[in-house]
Each structure stands twice: as C-alpha cells, then as structure tokens.
PDB file of C-alpha atoms and ligand atoms in Angstrom:
ATOM      1  CA  UNK A   1      83.792 124.310  98.296  1.00 78.00           C
ATOM      2  CA  UNK A   2      83.198 127.866  97.819  1.00 83.00           C
ATOM      3  CA  UNK A   3      80.505 128.808 100.876  1.00 86.00           C
ATOM      4  CA  UNK A   4      78.709 132.167 101.226  1.00 91.00           C
ATOM      5  CA  UNK A   5      81.200 133.929 102.719  1.00 88.00           C
ATOM      6  CA  UNK A   6      83.714 133.362  99.856  1.00 86.00           C
ATOM      7  CA  UNK A   7      81.189 134.206  97.492  1.00 91.00           C
ATOM      8  CA  UNK A   8      80.334 137.460  99.229  1.00 91.00           C
ATOM      9  CA  UNK A   9      84.259 138.262  99.582  1.00 87.00           C
ATOM     10  CA  UNK A  10      84.532 137.173  95.723  1.00 90.00           C
ATOM     11  CA  UNK A  11      81.866 139.681  94.917  1.00 93.00           C
ATOM     12  CA  UNK A  12      83.084 142.473  96.805  1.00 89.00           C
ATOM     13  CA  UNK A  13      86.689 141.950  95.360  1.00 88.00           C
ATOM     14  CA  UNK A  14      85.093 141.862  91.798  1.00 93.00           C
ATOM     15  CA  UNK A  15      83.269 144.920  92.528  1.00 93.00           C
ATOM     16  CA  UNK A  16      86.347 146.763  93.385  1.00 89.00           C
ATOM     17  CA  UNK A  17      87.510 146.365  89.684  1.00 91.00           C
ATOM     18  CA  UNK A  18      84.239 145.870  87.890  1.00 95.00           C
ATOM     19  CA  UNK A  19      81.978 148.283  89.021  1.00 95.00           C
ATOM     20  CA  UNK A  20      81.380 151.054  86.571  1.00 97.00           C
ATOM     21  CA  UNK A  21      83.676 149.688  84.228  1.00 98.00           C
ATOM     22  CA  UNK A  22      83.149 148.680  80.653  1.00 98.00           C
ATOM     23  CA  UNK A  23      84.013 144.936  79.736  1.00 98.00           C
ATOM     24  CA  UNK A  24      85.913 145.462  76.489  1.00 98.00           C
ATOM     25  CA  UNK A  25      86.762 141.854  75.788  1.00 98.00           C
ATOM     26  CA  UNK A  26      85.112 138.598  76.380  1.00 98.00           C
ATOM     27  CA  UNK A  27      86.783 135.264  75.556  1.00 98.00           C
ATOM     28  CA  UNK A  28      84.702 132.067  76.168  1.00 97.00           C
ATOM     29  CA  UNK A  29      87.295 129.360  76.299  1.00 97.00           C
ATOM     30  CA  UNK A  30      85.277 126.192  76.152  1.00 96.00           C
ATOM     31  CA  UNK A  31      81.557 125.263  75.778  1.00 96.00           C
ATOM     32  CA  UNK A  32      80.487 124.476  78.958  1.00 97.00           C
ATOM     33  CA  UNK A  33      80.717 124.193  82.795  1.00 97.00           C
ATOM     34  CA  UNK A  34      77.943 122.066  84.640  1.00 96.00           C
ATOM     35  CA  UNK A  35      76.101 123.446  81.730  1.00 96.00           C
ATOM     36  CA  UNK A  36      76.935 125.340  78.491  1.00 97.00           C
ATOM     37  CA  UNK A  37      77.676 128.873  78.472  1.00 98.00           C
ATOM     38  CA  UNK A  38      74.788 131.194  77.020  1.00 97.00           C
ATOM     39  CA  UNK A  39      75.556 131.095  73.234  1.00 96.00           C
ATOM     40  CA  UNK A  40      75.350 134.936  73.156  1.00 96.00           C
ATOM     41  CA  UNK A  41      77.457 135.527  76.298  1.00 97.00           C
ATOM     42  CA  UNK A  42      80.378 137.128  74.638  1.00 97.00           C
ATOM     43  CA  UNK A  43      78.028 139.484  72.690  1.00 97.00           C
ATOM     44  CA  UNK A  44      75.802 140.419  75.320  1.00 97.00           C
ATOM     45  CA  UNK A  45      78.710 141.596  77.559  1.00 98.00           C
ATOM     46  CA  UNK A  46      81.394 143.073  75.146  1.00 98.00           C
ATOM     47  CA  UNK A  47      80.894 146.791  75.464  1.00 98.00           C
ATOM     48  CA  UNK A  48      78.591 146.575  78.297  1.00 98.00           C
ATOM     49  CA  UNK A  49      79.034 148.794  81.416  1.00 98.00           C
ATOM     50  CA  UNK A  50      78.939 146.865  84.892  1.00 98.00           C
ATOM     51  CA  UNK A  51      76.184 148.875  86.675  1.00 98.00           C
ATOM     52  CA  UNK A  52      76.771 146.803  89.956  1.00 97.00           C
ATOM     53  CA  UNK A  53      77.492 143.405  91.635  1.00 97.00           C
ATOM     54  CA  UNK A  54      75.480 141.673  94.072  1.00 97.00           C
ATOM     55  CA  UNK A  55      75.107 138.203  95.757  1.00 97.00           C
ATOM     56  CA  UNK A  56      71.951 135.718  96.237  1.00 97.00           C
ATOM     57  CA  UNK A  57      72.558 132.720  97.998  1.00 96.00           C
ATOM     58  CA  UNK A  58      75.851 131.456  96.740  1.00 94.00           C
ATOM     59  CA  UNK A  59      75.519 133.096  93.183  1.00 97.00           C
ATOM     60  CA  UNK A  60      77.526 136.149  92.240  1.00 97.00           C
ATOM     61  CA  UNK A  61      75.717 138.642  89.993  1.00 98.00           C
ATOM     62  CA  UNK A  62      77.270 140.996  87.589  1.00 98.00           C
ATOM     63  CA  UNK A  63      74.539 143.521  86.545  1.00 98.00           C
ATOM     64  CA  UNK A  64      74.986 145.564  83.402  1.00 98.00           C
ATOM     65  CA  UNK A  65      73.507 148.717  81.566  1.00 98.00           C
ATOM     66  CA  UNK A  66      71.784 146.415  79.010  1.00 97.00           C
ATOM     67  CA  UNK A  67      69.157 145.332  81.657  1.00 97.00           C
ATOM     68  CA  UNK A  68      70.860 141.890  81.662  1.00 98.00           C
ATOM     69  CA  UNK A  69      72.744 140.355  84.462  1.00 98.00           C
ATOM     70  CA  UNK A  70      75.691 137.759  84.464  1.00 98.00           C
ATOM     71  CA  UNK A  71      74.869 135.162  87.232  1.00 98.00           C
ATOM     72  CA  UNK A  72      77.860 133.031  88.365  1.00 98.00           C
ATOM     73  CA  UNK A  73      77.976 129.888  90.426  1.00 97.00           C
ATOM     74  CA  UNK A  74      81.510 128.752  91.751  1.00 93.00           C
ATOM     75  CA  UNK A  75      80.391 125.042  92.192  1.00 93.00           C
ATOM     76  CA  UNK A  76      83.032 122.923  93.884  1.00 88.00           C
ATOM     77  CA  UNK A  77      86.283 124.569  92.507  1.00 86.00           C
ATOM     78  CA  UNK A  78      85.491 127.690  90.928  1.00 91.00           C
ATOM     79  CA  UNK A  79      87.466 131.087  91.494  1.00 89.00           C
ATOM     80  CA  UNK A  80      88.108 134.387  89.812  1.00 92.00           C
ATOM     81  CA  UNK A  81      91.653 135.255  89.103  1.00 90.00           C
ATOM     82  CA  UNK A  82      92.483 139.127  89.067  1.00 90.00           C
ATOM     83  CA  UNK A  83      95.386 140.144  86.309  1.00 91.00           C
ATOM     84  CA  UNK A  84      96.963 136.346  86.099  1.00 90.00           C
ATOM     85  CA  UNK A  85     100.296 136.376  84.745  1.00 89.00           C
ATOM     86  CA  UNK A  86      99.221 133.853  82.184  1.00 93.00           C
ATOM     87  CA  UNK A  87      95.779 132.432  81.141  1.00 95.00           C
ATOM     88  CA  UNK A  88      95.726 128.809  81.902  1.00 94.00           C
ATOM     89  CA  UNK A  89      93.723 125.592  80.949  1.00 95.00           C
ATOM     90  CA  UNK A  90      91.258 125.808  83.576  1.00 95.00           C
ATOM     91  CA  UNK A  91      90.309 129.747  82.904  1.00 96.00           C
ATOM     92  CA  UNK A  92      87.266 129.076  80.945  1.00 97.00           C
ATOM     93  CA  UNK A  93      85.930 132.613  80.863  1.00 98.00           C
ATOM     94  CA  UNK A  94      87.975 135.761  80.673  1.00 98.00           C
ATOM     95  CA  UNK A  95      87.028 139.391  80.912  1.00 98.00           C
ATOM     96  CA  UNK A  96      88.920 142.262  80.043  1.00 98.00           C
ATOM     97  CA  UNK A  97      88.107 145.564  81.291  1.00 97.00           C
ATOM     98  CA  UNK A  98      88.244 149.186  79.775  1.00 96.00           C
ATOM     99  CA  UNK A  99      90.969 150.092  82.110  1.00 93.00           C
ATOM    100  CA  UNK A 100      93.164 147.240  81.438  1.00 95.00           C
ATOM    101  CA  UNK A 101      92.330 144.519  84.002  1.00 94.00           C
ATOM    102  CA  UNK A 102      91.985 140.653  83.328  1.00 95.00           C
ATOM    103  CA  UNK A 103      89.450 138.680  85.120  1.00 95.00           C
ATOM    104  CA  UNK A 104      89.432 134.826  84.651  1.00 95.00           C
ATOM    105  CA  UNK A 105      86.935 132.296  85.813  1.00 95.00           C
ATOM    106  CA  UNK A 106      88.976 129.383  86.472  1.00 93.00           C
ATOM    107  CA  UNK A 107      87.128 126.210  87.369  1.00 93.00           C
ATOM    108  CA  UNK A 108      89.278 122.860  87.349  1.00 92.00           C
ATOM    109  CA  UNK A 109      86.154 120.556  88.119  1.00 93.00           C
ATOM    110  CA  UNK A 110      83.589 122.513  86.025  1.00 96.00           C
ATOM    111  CA  UNK A 111      80.708 122.119  88.765  1.00 96.00           C
ATOM    112  CA  UNK A 112      80.068 125.982  88.344  1.00 97.00           C
ATOM    113  CA  UNK A 113      77.937 127.806  85.988  1.00 98.00           C
ATOM    114  CA  UNK A 114      77.330 131.197  84.039  1.00 98.00           C
ATOM    115  CA  UNK A 115      73.879 132.360  83.044  1.00 98.00           C
ATOM    116  CA  UNK A 116      72.615 135.444  81.478  1.00 98.00           C
ATOM    117  CA  UNK A 117      69.419 136.525  83.051  1.00 98.00           C
ATOM    118  CA  UNK A 118      67.017 139.553  82.150  1.00 98.00           C
ATOM    119  CA  UNK A 119      67.158 141.858  85.031  1.00 98.00           C
ATOM    120  CA  UNK A 120      63.216 141.923  85.183  1.00 97.00           C
ATOM    121  CA  UNK A 121      63.128 137.932  85.232  1.00 98.00           C
ATOM    122  CA  UNK A 122      65.717 137.666  87.898  1.00 97.00           C
ATOM    123  CA  UNK A 123      63.370 137.242  90.849  1.00 94.00           C
ATOM    124  CA  UNK A 124      61.328 134.370  88.952  1.00 96.00           C
ATOM    125  CA  UNK A 125      64.629 132.743  87.566  1.00 97.00           C
ATOM    126  CA  UNK A 126      64.276 128.980  88.551  1.00 96.00           C
ATOM    127  CA  UNK A 127      67.427 128.755  90.706  1.00 95.00           C
ATOM    128  CA  UNK A 128      66.160 131.962  92.656  1.00 97.00           C
ATOM    129  CA  UNK A 129      62.619 131.469  92.893  1.00 96.00           C
ATOM    130  CA  UNK A 130      62.172 128.919  95.725  1.00 93.00           C
ATOM    131  CA  UNK A 131      64.997 130.520  97.792  1.00 96.00           C
ATOM    132  CA  UNK A 132      64.137 131.669 101.298  1.00 97.00           C
ATOM    133  CA  UNK A 133      65.610 134.787 102.731  1.00 97.00           C
ATOM    134  CA  UNK A 134      69.237 135.664 102.863  1.00 97.00           C
ATOM    135  CA  UNK A 135      71.011 134.908 106.134  1.00 97.00           C
ATOM    136  CA  UNK A 136      72.356 138.382 106.422  1.00 97.00           C
ATOM    137  CA  UNK A 137      69.067 140.159 105.213  1.00 96.00           C
ATOM    138  CA  UNK A 138      66.458 141.433 107.090  1.00 97.00           C
ATOM    139  CA  UNK A 139      63.847 138.243 106.152  1.00 97.00           C
ATOM    140  CA  UNK A 140      65.759 135.796 108.312  1.00 98.00           C
ATOM    141  CA  UNK A 141      64.160 136.153 111.939  1.00 98.00           C
ATOM    142  CA  UNK A 142      63.407 133.895 114.474  1.00 98.00           C
ATOM    143  CA  UNK A 143      59.594 134.386 113.614  1.00 98.00           C
ATOM    144  CA  UNK A 144      60.343 133.116 110.266  1.00 98.00           C
ATOM    145  CA  UNK A 145      62.163 130.170 111.476  1.00 98.00           C
ATOM    146  CA  UNK A 146      59.284 129.248 113.922  1.00 98.00           C
ATOM    147  CA  UNK A 147      56.789 129.518 111.090  1.00 98.00           C
ATOM    148  CA  UNK A 148      58.909 127.171 108.800  1.00 98.00           C
ATOM    149  CA  UNK A 149      59.575 124.602 111.723  1.00 98.00           C
ATOM    150  CA  UNK A 150      55.887 124.241 112.898  1.00 98.00           C
ATOM    151  CA  UNK A 151      55.220 120.384 113.205  1.00 97.00           C
ATOM    152  CA  UNK A 152      58.306 119.341 111.569  1.00 98.00           C
ATOM    153  CA  UNK A 153      60.207 116.455 112.976  1.00 98.00           C
ATOM    154  CA  UNK A 154      63.503 116.693 110.838  1.00 98.00           C
ATOM    155  CA  UNK A 155      66.447 117.685 112.521  1.00 98.00           C
ATOM    156  CA  UNK A 156      67.056 121.268 112.824  1.00 98.00           C
ATOM    157  CA  UNK A 157      70.501 120.883 111.311  1.00 98.00           C
ATOM    158  CA  UNK A 158      68.714 119.537 108.229  1.00 98.00           C
ATOM    159  CA  UNK A 159      66.007 122.145 108.080  1.00 98.00           C
ATOM    160  CA  UNK A 160      68.770 124.986 108.149  1.00 98.00           C
ATOM    161  CA  UNK A 161      70.451 123.529 105.187  1.00 97.00           C
ATOM    162  CA  UNK A 162      67.145 123.666 103.117  1.00 97.00           C
ATOM    163  CA  UNK A 163      67.852 126.459 100.716  1.00 96.00           C
ATOM    164  CA  UNK A 164      63.510 127.059 100.959  1.00 96.00           C
ATOM    165  CA  UNK A 165      64.258 128.028 104.389  1.00 98.00           C
ATOM    166  CA  UNK A 166      67.298 129.823 104.577  1.00 98.00           C
ATOM    167  CA  UNK A 167      69.372 130.735 101.147  1.00 97.00           C
ATOM    168  CA  UNK A 168      72.934 129.529 100.829  1.00 92.00           C
ATOM    169  CA  UNK A 169      73.923 128.351 104.502  1.00 93.00           C
ATOM    170  CA  UNK A 170      76.497 125.892 104.286  1.00 90.00           C
ATOM    171  CA  UNK A 171      77.355 122.863 106.339  1.00 92.00           C
ATOM    172  CA  UNK A 172      80.274 124.381 108.331  1.00 90.00           C
ATOM    173  CA  UNK A 173      78.045 127.700 109.155  1.00 92.00           C
ATOM    174  CA  UNK A 174      75.180 125.699 110.422  1.00 96.00           C
ATOM    175  CA  UNK A 175      77.280 123.630 112.641  1.00 96.00           C
ATOM    176  CA  UNK A 176      79.155 126.442 114.195  1.00 95.00           C
ATOM    177  CA  UNK A 177      75.885 128.587 114.701  1.00 97.00           C
ATOM    178  CA  UNK A 178      74.032 125.839 116.418  1.00 98.00           C
ATOM    179  CA  UNK A 179      77.083 125.257 118.721  1.00 98.00           C
ATOM    180  CA  UNK A 180      77.166 129.147 119.441  1.00 97.00           C
ATOM    181  CA  UNK A 181      73.412 128.962 119.966  1.00 98.00           C
ATOM    182  CA  UNK A 182      73.644 125.852 122.075  1.00 98.00           C
ATOM    183  CA  UNK A 183      71.087 123.961 120.241  1.00 98.00           C
ATOM    184  CA  UNK A 184      71.627 120.417 119.517  1.00 98.00           C
ATOM    185  CA  UNK A 185      71.936 119.633 115.679  1.00 98.00           C
ATOM    186  CA  UNK A 186      69.529 116.531 115.835  1.00 98.00           C
ATOM    187  CA  UNK A 187      66.665 118.242 117.860  1.00 98.00           C
ATOM    188  CA  UNK A 188      63.299 117.961 115.926  1.00 98.00           C
ATOM    189  CA  UNK A 189      62.793 121.439 114.324  1.00 98.00           C
ATOM    190  CA  UNK A 190      59.430 121.625 115.602  1.00 98.00           C
ATOM    191  CA  UNK A 191      60.528 121.337 119.116  1.00 98.00           C
ATOM    192  CA  UNK A 192      63.086 124.232 119.215  1.00 98.00           C
ATOM    193  CA  UNK A 193      61.528 126.980 121.357  1.00 98.00           C
ATOM    194  CA  UNK A 194      61.545 130.682 120.342  1.00 98.00           C
ATOM    195  CA  UNK A 195      63.987 131.974 122.829  1.00 98.00           C
ATOM    196  CA  UNK A 196      66.442 129.333 121.306  1.00 98.00           C
ATOM    197  CA  UNK A 197      65.660 130.666 117.769  1.00 98.00           C
ATOM    198  CA  UNK A 198      66.238 134.071 118.943  1.00 98.00           C
ATOM    199  CA  UNK A 199      69.650 132.795 120.085  1.00 98.00           C
ATOM    200  CA  UNK A 200      70.364 131.207 116.712  1.00 98.00           C
ATOM    201  CA  UNK A 201      69.544 133.940 114.366  1.00 98.00           C
ATOM    202  CA  UNK A 202      72.306 136.387 115.524  1.00 98.00           C
ATOM    203  CA  UNK A 203      74.774 133.567 115.818  1.00 98.00           C
ATOM    204  CA  UNK A 204      74.002 132.632 112.208  1.00 97.00           C
ATOM    205  CA  UNK A 205      74.777 136.155 111.036  1.00 97.00           C
ATOM    206  CA  UNK A 206      77.820 136.319 113.519  1.00 95.00           C
ATOM    207  CA  UNK A 207      79.447 133.379 112.124  1.00 92.00           C
ATOM    208  CA  UNK A 208      79.031 134.546 108.415  1.00 92.00           C
ATOM    209  CA  UNK A 209      80.085 138.096 109.098  1.00 92.00           C
ATOM    210  CA  UNK A 210      83.175 136.903 110.770  1.00 89.00           C
ATOM    211  CA  UNK A 211      84.419 134.666 108.049  1.00 85.00           C
ATOM    212  CA  UNK A 212      83.558 137.598 105.362  1.00 86.00           C
ATOM    213  CA  UNK A 213      85.729 139.870 107.461  1.00 83.00           C
ATOM    214  CA  UNK A 214      88.400 136.986 107.557  1.00 78.00           C
ATOM    215  CA  UNK A 215      88.311 137.590 103.720  1.00 69.00           C
ATOM    216  CA  UNK A 216      89.483 141.090 103.927  1.00 57.00           C
ATOM    217  CA  UNK A 217      88.056 144.411 103.102  1.00 50.00           C
ATOM    218  CA  UNK A 218      90.606 145.728 100.540  1.00 47.00           C
ATOM    219  CA  UNK A 219      91.433 144.388  97.123  1.00 48.00           C
ATOM    220  CA  UNK A 220      94.875 143.486  98.433  1.00 47.00           C
ATOM    221  CA  UNK A 221      93.489 141.559 100.933  1.00 46.00           C
ATOM    222  CA  UNK A 222      91.041 139.861  98.570  1.00 52.00           C
ATOM    223  CA  UNK A 223      93.665 138.698  96.097  1.00 57.00           C
ATOM    224  CA  UNK A 224      96.476 136.395  97.014  1.00 54.00           C
ATOM    225  CA  UNK A 225      99.632 136.908  95.312  1.00 48.00           C
ATOM    226  CA  UNK A 226      98.544 134.748  92.556  1.00 51.00           C
ATOM    227  CA  UNK A 227      95.560 136.830  92.050  1.00 58.00           C
ATOM    228  CA  UNK A 228      92.863 134.204  93.419  1.00 59.00           C
ATOM    229  CA  UNK A 229      89.887 135.853  95.090  1.00 59.00           C
ATOM    230  CA  UNK A 230      87.883 134.787  98.031  1.00 53.00           C
ATOM    231  CA  UNK A 231      89.594 131.944  99.696  1.00 53.00           C
ATOM    232  CA  UNK A 232      90.853 132.154 103.262  1.00 53.00           C
ATOM    233  CA  UNK A 233      91.296 130.017 106.459  1.00 54.00           C
ATOM    234  CA  UNK A 234      89.014 130.748 109.545  1.00 63.00           C
ATOM    235  CA  UNK A 235      89.349 128.753 112.818  1.00 74.00           C
ATOM    236  CA  UNK A 236      85.931 127.043 113.634  1.00 87.00           C
ATOM    237  CA  UNK A 237      84.984 126.117 117.352  1.00 92.00           C
ATOM    238  CA  UNK A 238      83.552 122.579 115.993  1.00 94.00           C
ATOM    239  CA  UNK A 239      83.565 122.163 112.392  1.00 91.00           C
ATOM    240  CA  UNK A 240      86.533 119.648 111.506  1.00 88.00           C
ATOM    241  CA  UNK A 241      87.320 119.377 115.077  1.00 92.00           C
ATOM    242  CA  UNK A 242      85.985 115.814 116.106  1.00 95.00           C
ATOM    243  CA  UNK A 243      87.655 114.668 119.190  1.00 97.00           C
ATOM    244  CA  UNK A 244      89.299 118.219 119.996  1.00 96.00           C
ATOM    245  CA  UNK A 245      87.961 119.524 123.373  1.00 96.00           C
ATOM    246  CA  UNK A 246      85.348 121.992 123.393  1.00 97.00           C
ATOM    247  CA  UNK A 247      85.413 124.741 125.609  1.00 95.00           C
ATOM    248  CA  UNK A 248      83.746 122.826 128.164  1.00 97.00           C
ATOM    249  CA  UNK A 249      86.117 120.091 128.022  1.00 97.00           C
ATOM    250  CA  UNK A 250      83.978 117.512 126.244  1.00 97.00           C
ATOM    251  CA  UNK A 251      85.241 116.223 123.208  1.00 98.00           C
ATOM    252  CA  UNK A 252      83.796 117.531 119.931  1.00 97.00           C
ATOM    253  CA  UNK A 253      81.459 114.809 118.718  1.00 98.00           C
ATOM    254  CA  UNK A 254      80.541 113.787 114.984  1.00 97.00           C
ATOM    255  CA  UNK A 255      77.471 112.597 113.604  1.00 97.00           C
ATOM    256  CA  UNK A 256      76.317 112.243 109.885  1.00 97.00           C
ATOM    257  CA  UNK A 257      73.168 113.492 109.086  1.00 97.00           C
ATOM    258  CA  UNK A 258      71.783 113.633 105.476  1.00 95.00           C
ATOM    259  CA  UNK A 259      75.064 112.138 104.151  1.00 95.00           C
ATOM    260  CA  UNK A 260      77.122 115.224 105.628  1.00 94.00           C
ATOM    261  CA  UNK A 261      79.055 115.398 108.898  1.00 94.00           C
ATOM    262  CA  UNK A 262      77.710 117.404 111.837  1.00 97.00           C
ATOM    263  CA  UNK A 263      80.159 118.504 114.546  1.00 96.00           C
ATOM    264  CA  UNK A 264      78.827 119.493 117.921  1.00 98.00           C
ATOM    265  CA  UNK A 265      79.059 119.064 121.905  1.00 98.00           C
ATOM    266  CA  UNK A 266      76.751 116.996 123.536  1.00 97.00           C
ATOM    267  CA  UNK A 267      77.192 118.926 126.875  1.00 97.00           C
ATOM    268  CA  UNK A 268      76.743 122.491 125.625  1.00 98.00           C
ATOM    269  CA  UNK A 269      74.124 121.777 123.171  1.00 98.00           C
ATOM    270  CA  UNK A 270      70.709 120.623 123.965  1.00 96.00           C
TER     271      UNK A 270
HETATM  272 ZN1   ZN B 301      81.110 121.739 124.920  1.00 86.81          ZN
END
C-alpha cells in the first residue's frame, strides 16, 4: 500500500514532468475508482497549465492555473506510470502533456480516488479539514503531541495512527519511529514524558526522510524501467521482522493493536 514516502516520491516524480506544462489531452477510461471520477474532469484539465504539485497526508495535489486542483489518492494499489509502452486495462486515467509525455494512473484494485477541488476550498475539503499537522512540517512538535495526548489512555501507537493527531503517518513508520525513540508501543499515550516525545518527533521525520531518499532524487531513479513511480524497498529495524534479533539481541516481538501488527523490542522500548 502506498505510504507517505511513496506518495511524496510519486509527487516529486510527477512534478519533474508536469510542473509548468500544459495538459493537452485527458482520457478518463472508466466511470469510477473508489468513487466516480468528477464528471467534468477532462473538461477541467484539458488545456490547463500545471502551476505546481504538492502533497497533503497521503494525497497528491496537481495544481492548475484554473484555480482548481486535481487531488489523487493511490488507495491500496494505485501508481502513476510515465510514458508506458502501451495503455493497459488498469490505466484508468491518462494525461498527455504539451511536450509529449504520457502519464497513466493505474489502479488494479480501484481503492484510489481522483477529485477536483477549487483552490479556495482545499483547506475546508472534507478529507483535509480534520487532518492534524504534516509529520515533515513545522506543526508536528513534542508540545503538539503532549497536548493531544493529555489524559489519553489509548496506546501511543494507536494515537500516532490517528490522522487528526498526525496526518498521513502509516503503520510501518510509527513502528520504526517508536523503536528508534525507545518508546513501548502499548504505553498509554498520556503517560509518555515530554523528553520521550522530544526523542520521538525527530525519529518520525528521520524514518520518513530516509524512505523518501530511498525513492531517489532524479526522475531516472523515480521511474523503474516500466515507468512505474514511487515504489522502492527499504530495510526496516523492526517492521516485518518478528523473531529476528534486535540490535540488543532480543527477538523482535509482534502484537496486534487496532487490528494491525505492531513490531517492537520489549527490551529497548519502555
Ligand atoms: Zn532491542
């Protein structure tokens, strides 16, 4: 499933082609993904100039000179393909640029989404309105977490996955950051000290930034030979490593919290 670093890498890869370019042709090749494509999507984008791209949580934003933004979510299996050899049956939206590139949004399971949002309505758009600060932005601080956690008995792991507290932080990155900050994932959030939260915030940023860096910094790195953007393998210290030795020697443990696996070390994390 595309996580925040993959979305960020995808946005950077798309920006290297789309930023400043005109969209010359738009093909909407089926009616819907998770929800219907906007009925006026092709009309709204054809001839528009892309003024920039950005990311909010796990959404990618393609801004245009028409004061409207195309917002995409990759769902479970979504990916953009750049200049594919041929358009396949899972390429549901195809954009062509004025300088001859073809960008295909491919989504076999169709849990993704595409929306058009007026620029002045973006902050209030329902999926964005309740989001907490970006983990890589200035709003995420130890003090922000401390305020959000006051009196909360829920496990810190679950609180960090709450998009209202931090936007777009996925299971992998929460496991890794808690391990690196030596905080037990089952600790009641309200009992985690401010010094521990001050260790945690830079580790959240570091694990995300390392994963983004693993996605490459040039278009040639972003796009695999088949043109697929944004997917890469990174080794993690605890995620997916149940039974493997932690750096301390103790096997990495796994518990299920909120229906999802948590990987941690019971010696290193308190
Ligand atoms: Zn350990």
